[in-house]
Amino acid sequence: MADLSALKDIATTAEPAAPVHVKKVDAQGRSYATGKRKDAVARVWVKPGSGKITINGKPYAAYFARPVLQMILQQPIVAAARDGQFDIDATVAGGGLSGQAGAVRHGIAKALTYFEPGLRSVLKRGGFLTRDSRVVERKKYGRAKARRSFQFSKR
């Protein structure tokens, strides 16, 4: 019996510790992250500033004209209560506007966690760190579209 209790003590001490998230910044004091959604890929840099957001060299309100897309972009910043504290510069390519907005949102959330690891729990709870893996289903042969069949006729 004594031998088994010694094994139990060894097993409990060998548990891996929770991962420690450290601040990741470059020489200019910026955090970088890549965000993805559908076919869109966004490269995002976050640095302390006045809250200016530029996407592909344009202000975000000019690039994403629809208010819904602008709101999607703001979600991780508002959830982290960091509105107006960071300058965000992003380049995004591929996909449509909706996918690009989702990709930039994902990139902003990841870059914020790299800059301020304490925000990770808030952003993870909001679902901003999860990559939305839904993509367009491919067309199959013998089908009109991805799932739709050709019209059936008995004669």
mmCIF file of N, CA and C in Angstrom, residues 26-134:
data_model
loop_
_atom_site.group_PDB
_atom_site.id
_atom_site.type_symbol
_atom_site.label_atom_id
_atom_site.label_comp_id
_atom_site.label_asym_id
_atom_site.label_seq_id
_atom_site.Cartn_x
_atom_site.Cartn_y
_atom_site.Cartn_z
ATOM 1 N N ASP A 26 7.240 44.203 -30.848
ATOM 2 C CA ASP A 26 8.436 44.337 -31.670
ATOM 3 C C ASP A 26 9.242 45.569 -31.237
ATOM 4 N N ALA A 27 10.256 45.936 -32.019
ATOM 5 C CA ALA A 27 11.141 47.044 -31.666
ATOM 6 C C ALA A 27 10.407 48.388 -31.632
ATOM 7 N N GLN A 28 9.336 48.524 -32.423
ATOM 8 C CA GLN A 28 8.561 49.778 -32.431
ATOM 9 C C GLN A 28 7.465 49.794 -31.365
ATOM 10 N N GLY A 29 7.389 48.764 -30.545
ATOM 11 C CA GLY A 29 6.377 48.710 -29.479
ATOM 12 C C GLY A 29 5.006 48.272 -29.981
ATOM 13 N N ARG A 30 4.967 47.543 -31.104
ATOM 14 C CA ARG A 30 3.699 47.093 -31.671
ATOM 15 C C ARG A 30 3.540 45.594 -31.477
ATOM 16 N N SER A 31 2.285 45.169 -31.390
ATOM 17 C CA SER A 31 1.971 43.738 -31.393
ATOM 18 C C SER A 31 1.390 43.388 -32.743
ATOM 19 N N TYR A 32 1.761 42.212 -33.257
ATOM 20 C CA TYR A 32 1.304 41.773 -34.572
ATOM 21 C C TYR A 32 0.521 40.487 -34.452
ATOM 22 N N ALA A 33 -0.551 40.382 -35.236
ATOM 23 C CA ALA A 33 -1.322 39.137 -35.290
ATOM 24 C C ALA A 33 -1.952 38.991 -36.664
ATOM 25 N N THR A 34 -2.250 37.761 -37.029
ATOM 26 C CA THR A 34 -2.925 37.455 -38.280
ATOM 27 C C THR A 34 -4.332 36.973 -37.969
ATOM 28 N N GLY A 35 -5.318 37.584 -38.624
ATOM 29 C CA GLY A 35 -6.702 37.179 -38.456
ATOM 30 C C GLY A 35 -7.226 36.581 -39.740
ATOM 31 N N LYS A 36 -8.103 35.580 -39.620
ATOM 32 C CA LYS A 36 -8.645 34.924 -40.811
ATOM 33 C C LYS A 36 -10.143 34.712 -40.669
ATOM 34 N N ARG A 37 -10.837 34.781 -41.831
ATOM 35 C CA ARG A 37 -12.274 34.507 -41.897
ATOM 36 C C ARG A 37 -12.610 34.232 -43.348
ATOM 37 N N LYS A 38 -13.281 33.128 -43.627
ATOM 38 C CA LYS A 38 -13.579 32.692 -44.996
ATOM 39 C C LYS A 38 -12.292 32.700 -45.823
ATOM 40 N N ASP A 39 -12.233 33.473 -46.915
ATOM 41 C CA ASP A 39 -11.016 33.526 -47.736
ATOM 42 C C ASP A 39 -10.170 34.756 -47.421
ATOM 43 N N ALA A 40 -10.578 35.561 -46.458
ATOM 44 C CA ALA A 40 -9.875 36.807 -46.148
ATOM 45 C C ALA A 40 -8.790 36.584 -45.103
ATOM 46 N N VAL A 41 -7.651 37.250 -45.291
ATOM 47 C CA VAL A 41 -6.546 37.187 -44.341
ATOM 48 C C VAL A 41 -6.157 38.623 -43.999
ATOM 49 N N ALA A 42 -6.091 38.923 -42.701
ATOM 50 C CA ALA A 42 -5.752 40.273 -42.256
ATOM 51 C C ALA A 42 -4.482 40.236 -41.422
ATOM 52 N N ARG A 43 -3.575 41.175 -41.715
ATOM 53 C CA ARG A 43 -2.385 41.364 -40.884
ATOM 54 C C ARG A 43 -2.614 42.617 -40.065
ATOM 55 N N VAL A 44 -2.533 42.489 -38.734
ATOM 56 C CA VAL A 44 -2.928 43.580 -37.840
ATOM 57 C C VAL A 44 -1.783 43.937 -36.900
ATOM 58 N N TRP A 45 -1.506 45.255 -36.796
ATOM 59 C CA TRP A 45 -0.536 45.778 -35.838
ATOM 60 C C TRP A 45 -1.266 46.671 -34.858
ATOM 61 N N VAL A 46 -1.003 46.472 -33.558
ATOM 62 C CA VAL A 46 -1.630 47.261 -32.497
ATOM 63 C C VAL A 46 -0.531 47.955 -31.707
ATOM 64 N N LYS A 47 -0.701 49.268 -31.481
ATOM 65 C CA LYS A 47 0.254 50.023 -30.662
ATOM 66 C C LYS A 47 -0.510 51.059 -29.856
ATOM 67 N N PRO A 48 0.026 51.501 -28.734
ATOM 68 C CA PRO A 48 -0.661 52.523 -27.938
ATOM 69 C C PRO A 48 -0.814 53.804 -28.748
ATOM 70 N N GLY A 49 -1.966 54.451 -28.624
ATOM 71 C CA GLY A 49 -2.206 55.668 -29.383
ATOM 72 C C GLY A 49 -3.547 56.289 -29.057
ATOM 73 N N SER A 50 -4.106 56.984 -30.058
ATOM 74 C CA SER A 50 -5.323 57.769 -29.847
ATOM 75 C C SER A 50 -6.598 57.062 -30.291
ATOM 76 N N GLY A 51 -6.502 55.842 -30.806
ATOM 77 C CA GLY A 51 -7.681 55.102 -31.227
ATOM 78 C C GLY A 51 -7.931 55.157 -32.722
ATOM 79 N N LYS A 52 -6.914 55.503 -33.499
ATOM 80 C CA LYS A 52 -7.050 55.600 -34.959
ATOM 81 C C LYS A 52 -6.937 54.199 -35.567
ATOM 82 N N ILE A 53 -7.895 53.849 -36.430
ATOM 83 C CA ILE A 53 -7.898 52.541 -37.082
ATOM 84 C C ILE A 53 -7.779 52.759 -38.590
ATOM 85 N N THR A 54 -6.719 52.220 -39.191
ATOM 86 C CA THR A 54 -6.558 52.305 -40.640
ATOM 87 C C THR A 54 -6.502 50.907 -41.228
ATOM 88 N N ILE A 55 -7.172 50.752 -42.373
ATOM 89 C CA ILE A 55 -7.199 49.475 -43.062
ATOM 90 C C ILE A 55 -6.781 49.713 -44.506
ATOM 91 N N ASN A 56 -5.718 49.053 -44.915
ATOM 92 C CA ASN A 56 -5.147 49.221 -46.255
ATOM 93 C C ASN A 56 -4.889 50.697 -46.565
ATOM 94 N N GLY A 57 -4.432 51.452 -45.569
ATOM 95 C CA GLY A 57 -4.088 52.858 -45.748
ATOM 96 C C GLY A 57 -5.253 53.823 -45.680
ATOM 97 N N LYS A 58 -6.476 53.329 -45.495
ATOM 98 C CA LYS A 58 -7.661 54.190 -45.414
ATOM 99 C C LYS A 58 -8.235 54.146 -44.001
ATOM 100 N N PRO A 59 -8.938 55.207 -43.568
ATOM 101 C CA PRO A 59 -9.669 55.116 -42.293
ATOM 102 C C PRO A 59 -10.708 54.001 -42.371
ATOM 103 N N TYR A 60 -10.947 53.331 -41.255
ATOM 104 C CA TYR A 60 -11.821 52.154 -41.299
ATOM 105 C C TYR A 60 -13.244 52.501 -41.730
ATOM 106 N N ALA A 61 -13.712 53.730 -41.441
ATOM 107 C CA ALA A 61 -15.064 54.121 -41.844
ATOM 108 C C ALA A 61 -15.167 54.278 -43.359
ATOM 109 N N ALA A 62 -14.061 54.624 -44.006
ATOM 110 C CA ALA A 62 -14.064 54.749 -45.465
ATOM 111 C C ALA A 62 -13.937 53.385 -46.129
ATOM 112 N N TYR A 63 -13.172 52.484 -45.532
ATOM 113 C CA TYR A 63 -12.978 51.159 -46.121
ATOM 114 C C TYR A 63 -14.220 50.297 -45.942
ATOM 115 N N PHE A 64 -14.756 50.265 -44.723
ATOM 116 C CA PHE A 64 -15.987 49.529 -44.438
ATOM 117 C C PHE A 64 -17.107 50.549 -44.292
ATOM 118 N N ALA A 65 -17.850 50.806 -45.380
ATOM 119 C CA ALA A 65 -18.870 51.854 -45.379
ATOM 120 C C ALA A 65 -20.109 51.465 -44.563
ATOM 121 N N ARG A 66 -20.420 50.171 -44.504
ATOM 122 C CA ARG A 66 -21.622 49.738 -43.788
ATOM 123 C C ARG A 66 -21.405 49.787 -42.278
ATOM 124 N N PRO A 67 -22.369 50.335 -41.537
ATOM 125 C CA PRO A 67 -22.239 50.438 -40.069
ATOM 126 C C PRO A 67 -22.079 49.079 -39.380
ATOM 127 N N VAL A 68 -22.694 48.047 -39.947
ATOM 128 C CA VAL A 68 -22.596 46.704 -39.346
ATOM 129 C C VAL A 68 -21.146 46.223 -39.367
ATOM 130 N N LEU A 69 -20.447 46.451 -40.478
ATOM 131 C CA LEU A 69 -19.052 46.026 -40.586
ATOM 132 C C LEU A 69 -18.165 46.836 -39.645
ATOM 133 N N GLN A 70 -18.472 48.130 -39.485
ATOM 134 C CA GLN A 70 -17.714 48.968 -38.549
ATOM 135 C C GLN A 70 -17.915 48.490 -37.112
ATOM 136 N N MET A 71 -19.152 48.063 -36.798
ATOM 137 C CA MET A 71 -19.444 47.554 -35.455
ATOM 138 C C MET A 71 -18.691 46.247 -35.199
ATOM 139 N N ILE A 72 -18.635 45.362 -36.212
ATOM 140 C CA ILE A 72 -17.911 44.099 -36.084
ATOM 141 C C ILE A 72 -16.448 44.370 -35.749
ATOM 142 N N LEU A 73 -15.883 45.379 -36.408
ATOM 143 C CA LEU A 73 -14.488 45.754 -36.201
ATOM 144 C C LEU A 73 -14.234 46.233 -34.768
ATOM 145 N N GLN A 74 -15.190 46.960 -34.212
ATOM 146 C CA GLN A 74 -15.042 47.572 -32.882
ATOM 147 C C GLN A 74 -15.265 46.585 -31.736
ATOM 148 N N GLN A 75 -15.917 45.456 -32.002
ATOM 149 C CA GLN A 75 -16.339 44.543 -30.937
ATOM 150 C C GLN A 75 -15.234 44.145 -29.953
ATOM 151 N N PRO A 76 -14.060 43.667 -30.396
ATOM 152 C CA PRO A 76 -13.055 43.276 -29.402
ATOM 153 C C PRO A 76 -12.521 44.460 -28.591
ATOM 154 N N ILE A 77 -12.441 45.643 -29.193
ATOM 155 C CA ILE A 77 -11.941 46.823 -28.482
ATOM 156 C C ILE A 77 -12.928 47.239 -27.402
ATOM 157 N N VAL A 78 -14.219 47.222 -27.739
ATOM 158 C CA VAL A 78 -15.254 47.599 -26.775
ATOM 159 C C VAL A 78 -15.344 46.556 -25.660
ATOM 160 N N ALA A 79 -15.258 45.260 -26.020
ATOM 161 C CA ALA A 79 -15.343 44.188 -25.020
ATOM 162 C C ALA A 79 -14.182 44.277 -24.031
ATOM 163 N N ALA A 80 -13.012 44.696 -24.521
ATOM 164 C CA ALA A 80 -11.837 44.815 -23.654
ATOM 165 C C ALA A 80 -11.794 46.160 -22.926
ATOM 166 N N ALA A 81 -12.764 47.044 -23.196
ATOM 167 C CA ALA A 81 -12.827 48.388 -22.594
ATOM 168 C C ALA A 81 -11.541 49.170 -22.875
ATOM 169 N N ARG A 82 -11.073 49.109 -24.117
ATOM 170 C CA ARG A 82 -9.850 49.814 -24.523
ATOM 171 C C ARG A 82 -10.138 50.787 -25.667
ATOM 172 N N ASP A 83 -11.343 51.333 -25.708
ATOM 173 C CA ASP A 83 -11.742 52.245 -26.780
ATOM 174 C C ASP A 83 -10.917 53.526 -26.722
ATOM 175 N N GLY A 84 -10.263 53.867 -27.836
ATOM 176 C CA GLY A 84 -9.473 55.091 -27.914
ATOM 177 C C GLY A 84 -8.088 55.005 -27.304
ATOM 178 N N GLN A 85 -7.619 53.812 -26.963
ATOM 179 C CA GLN A 85 -6.306 53.668 -26.333
ATOM 180 C C GLN A 85 -5.248 53.090 -27.266
ATOM 181 N N PHE A 86 -5.675 52.483 -28.380
ATOM 182 C CA PHE A 86 -4.730 51.841 -29.283
ATOM 183 C C PHE A 86 -4.922 52.337 -30.709
ATOM 184 N N ASP A 87 -3.801 52.516 -31.420
ATOM 185 C CA ASP A 87 -3.840 52.745 -32.861
ATOM 186 C C ASP A 87 -3.716 51.380 -33.527
ATOM 187 N N ILE A 88 -4.571 51.124 -34.510
ATOM 188 C CA ILE A 88 -4.598 49.832 -35.178
ATOM 189 C C ILE A 88 -4.355 50.048 -36.660
ATOM 190 N N ASP A 89 -3.382 49.334 -37.192
ATOM 191 C CA ASP A 89 -3.083 49.383 -38.619
ATOM 192 C C ASP A 89 -3.242 47.969 -39.167
ATOM 193 N N ALA A 90 -4.045 47.821 -40.215
ATOM 194 C CA ALA A 90 -4.312 46.483 -40.757
ATOM 195 C C ALA A 90 -4.219 46.496 -42.273
ATOM 196 N N THR A 91 -3.715 45.403 -42.812
ATOM 197 C CA THR A 91 -3.796 45.157 -44.249
ATOM 198 C C THR A 91 -4.572 43.868 -44.418
ATOM 199 N N VAL A 92 -5.556 43.913 -45.310
ATOM 200 C CA VAL A 92 -6.431 42.754 -45.487
ATOM 201 C C VAL A 92 -6.578 42.463 -46.970
ATOM 202 N N ALA A 93 -6.600 41.180 -47.311
ATOM 203 C CA ALA A 93 -6.721 40.769 -48.702
ATOM 204 C C ALA A 93 -7.562 39.508 -48.792
ATOM 205 N N GLY A 94 -8.222 39.330 -49.928
ATOM 206 C CA GLY A 94 -8.995 38.123 -50.183
ATOM 207 C C GLY A 94 -10.409 38.214 -49.667
ATOM 208 N N GLY A 95 -11.297 37.465 -50.272
ATOM 209 C CA GLY A 95 -12.677 37.405 -49.822
ATOM 210 C C GLY A 95 -13.458 38.669 -50.093
ATOM 211 N N GLY A 96 -14.636 38.767 -49.491
ATOM 212 C CA GLY A 96 -15.491 39.940 -49.628
ATOM 213 C C GLY A 96 -15.383 40.820 -48.398
ATOM 214 N N LEU A 97 -16.202 41.864 -48.363
ATOM 215 C CA LEU A 97 -16.122 42.824 -47.257
ATOM 216 C C LEU A 97 -16.487 42.193 -45.914
ATOM 217 N N SER A 98 -17.495 41.330 -45.903
ATOM 218 C CA SER A 98 -17.914 40.705 -44.652
ATOM 219 C C SER A 98 -16.808 39.808 -44.084
ATOM 220 N N GLY A 99 -16.198 39.015 -44.942
ATOM 221 C CA GLY A 99 -15.095 38.159 -44.514
ATOM 222 C C GLY A 99 -13.895 38.969 -44.072
ATOM 223 N N GLN A 100 -13.634 40.084 -44.758
ATOM 224 C CA GLN A 100 -12.511 40.940 -44.391
ATOM 225 C C GLN A 100 -12.734 41.574 -43.028
ATOM 226 N N ALA A 101 -13.965 42.010 -42.759
ATOM 227 C CA ALA A 101 -14.273 42.604 -41.458
ATOM 228 C C ALA A 101 -14.082 41.573 -40.344
ATOM 229 N N GLY A 102 -14.519 40.344 -40.587
ATOM 230 C CA GLY A 102 -14.330 39.276 -39.601
ATOM 231 C C GLY A 102 -12.871 38.943 -39.393
ATOM 232 N N ALA A 103 -12.085 38.989 -40.475
ATOM 233 C CA ALA A 103 -10.655 38.705 -40.373
ATOM 234 C C ALA A 103 -9.937 39.786 -39.577
ATOM 235 N N VAL A 104 -10.295 41.042 -39.813
ATOM 236 C CA VAL A 104 -9.677 42.144 -39.066
ATOM 237 C C VAL A 104 -10.064 42.060 -37.589
ATOM 238 N N ARG A 105 -11.317 41.712 -37.309
ATOM 239 C CA ARG A 105 -11.768 41.556 -35.911
ATOM 240 C C ARG A 105 -10.963 40.479 -35.206
ATOM 241 N N HIS A 106 -10.779 39.352 -35.882
ATOM 242 C CA HIS A 106 -9.994 38.251 -35.317
ATOM 243 C C HIS A 106 -8.551 38.685 -35.065
ATOM 244 N N GLY A 107 -7.975 39.411 -36.027
ATOM 245 C CA GLY A 107 -6.597 39.898 -35.880
ATOM 246 C C GLY A 107 -6.449 40.904 -34.752
ATOM 247 N N ILE A 108 -7.413 41.809 -34.608
ATOM 248 C CA ILE A 108 -7.371 42.807 -33.530
ATOM 249 C C ILE A 108 -7.407 42.108 -32.182
ATOM 250 N N ALA A 109 -8.297 41.129 -32.040
ATOM 251 C CA ALA A 109 -8.425 40.411 -30.764
ATOM 252 C C ALA A 109 -7.128 39.690 -30.409
ATOM 253 N N LYS A 110 -6.522 39.013 -31.406
ATOM 254 C CA LYS A 110 -5.270 38.298 -31.143
ATOM 255 C C LYS A 110 -4.139 39.260 -30.800
ATOM 256 N N ALA A 111 -4.055 40.381 -31.531
ATOM 257 C CA ALA A 111 -2.993 41.353 -31.274
ATOM 258 C C ALA A 111 -3.157 42.006 -29.898
ATOM 259 N N LEU A 112 -4.393 42.239 -29.484
ATOM 260 C CA LEU A 112 -4.628 42.797 -28.141
ATOM 261 C C LEU A 112 -4.157 41.838 -27.060
ATOM 262 N N THR A 113 -4.380 40.535 -27.263
ATOM 263 C CA THR A 113 -3.924 39.570 -26.258
ATOM 264 C C THR A 113 -2.402 39.489 -26.217
ATOM 265 N N TYR A 114 -1.745 39.681 -27.380
ATOM 266 C CA TYR A 114 -0.280 39.690 -27.383
ATOM 267 C C TYR A 114 0.254 40.935 -26.686
ATOM 268 N N PHE A 115 -0.432 42.067 -26.860
ATOM 269 C CA PHE A 115 0.028 43.312 -26.236
ATOM 270 C C PHE A 115 -0.288 43.323 -24.743
ATOM 271 N N GLU A 116 -1.501 42.854 -24.379
ATOM 272 C CA GLU A 116 -1.949 42.841 -22.983
ATOM 273 C C GLU A 116 -2.502 41.457 -22.653
ATOM 274 N N PRO A 117 -1.663 40.529 -22.193
ATOM 275 C CA PRO A 117 -2.126 39.152 -21.943
ATOM 276 C C PRO A 117 -3.286 39.043 -20.950
ATOM 277 N N GLY A 118 -3.475 40.041 -20.109
ATOM 278 C CA GLY A 118 -4.577 40.024 -19.146
ATOM 279 C C GLY A 118 -5.948 40.094 -19.797
ATOM 280 N N LEU A 119 -6.005 40.572 -21.042
ATOM 281 C CA LEU A 119 -7.283 40.690 -21.749
ATOM 282 C C LEU A 119 -7.745 39.367 -22.351
ATOM 283 N N ARG A 120 -6.880 38.358 -22.328
ATOM 284 C CA ARG A 120 -7.182 37.099 -23.008
ATOM 285 C C ARG A 120 -8.487 36.462 -22.525
ATOM 286 N N SER A 121 -8.727 36.444 -21.229
ATOM 287 C CA SER A 121 -9.932 35.785 -20.709
ATOM 288 C C SER A 121 -11.196 36.508 -21.161
ATOM 289 N N VAL A 122 -11.171 37.843 -21.189
ATOM 290 C CA VAL A 122 -12.343 38.618 -21.612
ATOM 291 C C VAL A 122 -12.636 38.372 -23.088
ATOM 292 N N LEU A 123 -11.584 38.406 -23.922
ATOM 293 C CA LEU A 123 -11.770 38.237 -25.361
ATOM 294 C C LEU A 123 -12.132 36.798 -25.718
ATOM 295 N N LYS A 124 -11.586 35.832 -24.968
ATOM 296 C CA LYS A 124 -11.908 34.428 -25.225
ATOM 297 C C LYS A 124 -13.369 34.150 -24.858
ATOM 298 N N ARG A 125 -13.826 34.754 -23.749
ATOM 299 C CA ARG A 125 -15.215 34.583 -23.331
ATOM 300 C C ARG A 125 -16.166 35.165 -24.374
ATOM 301 N N GLY A 126 -15.755 36.257 -25.013
ATOM 302 C CA GLY A 126 -16.578 36.871 -26.046
ATOM 303 C C GLY A 126 -16.533 36.138 -27.376
ATOM 304 N N GLY A 127 -15.615 35.174 -27.518
ATOM 305 C CA GLY A 127 -15.508 34.386 -28.733
ATOM 306 C C GLY A 127 -14.725 35.069 -29.839
ATOM 307 N N PHE A 128 -13.919 36.082 -29.503
ATOM 308 C CA PHE A 128 -13.186 36.828 -30.521
ATOM 309 C C PHE A 128 -11.872 36.160 -30.914
ATOM 310 N N LEU A 129 -11.370 35.235 -30.105
ATOM 311 C CA LEU A 129 -10.099 34.581 -30.407
ATOM 312 C C LEU A 129 -10.274 33.311 -31.229
ATOM 313 N N THR A 130 -11.513 32.867 -31.384
ATOM 314 C CA THR A 130 -11.780 31.658 -32.134
ATOM 315 C C THR A 130 -11.892 31.975 -33.615
ATOM 316 N N ARG A 131 -11.155 31.259 -34.438
ATOM 317 C CA ARG A 131 -11.225 31.457 -35.881
ATOM 318 C C ARG A 131 -12.500 30.815 -36.394
ATOM 319 N N ASP A 132 -13.347 31.592 -37.055
ATOM 320 C CA ASP A 132 -14.590 31.067 -37.609
ATOM 321 C C ASP A 132 -14.232 30.216 -38.823
ATOM 322 N N SER A 133 -14.327 28.903 -38.692
ATOM 323 C CA SER A 133 -13.816 27.990 -39.714
ATOM 324 C C SER A 133 -14.804 27.725 -40.843
ATOM 325 N N ARG A 134 -15.976 28.364 -40.813
ATOM 326 C CA ARG A 134 -16.960 28.106 -41.866
ATOM 327 C C ARG A 134 -16.490 28.706 -43.193
#
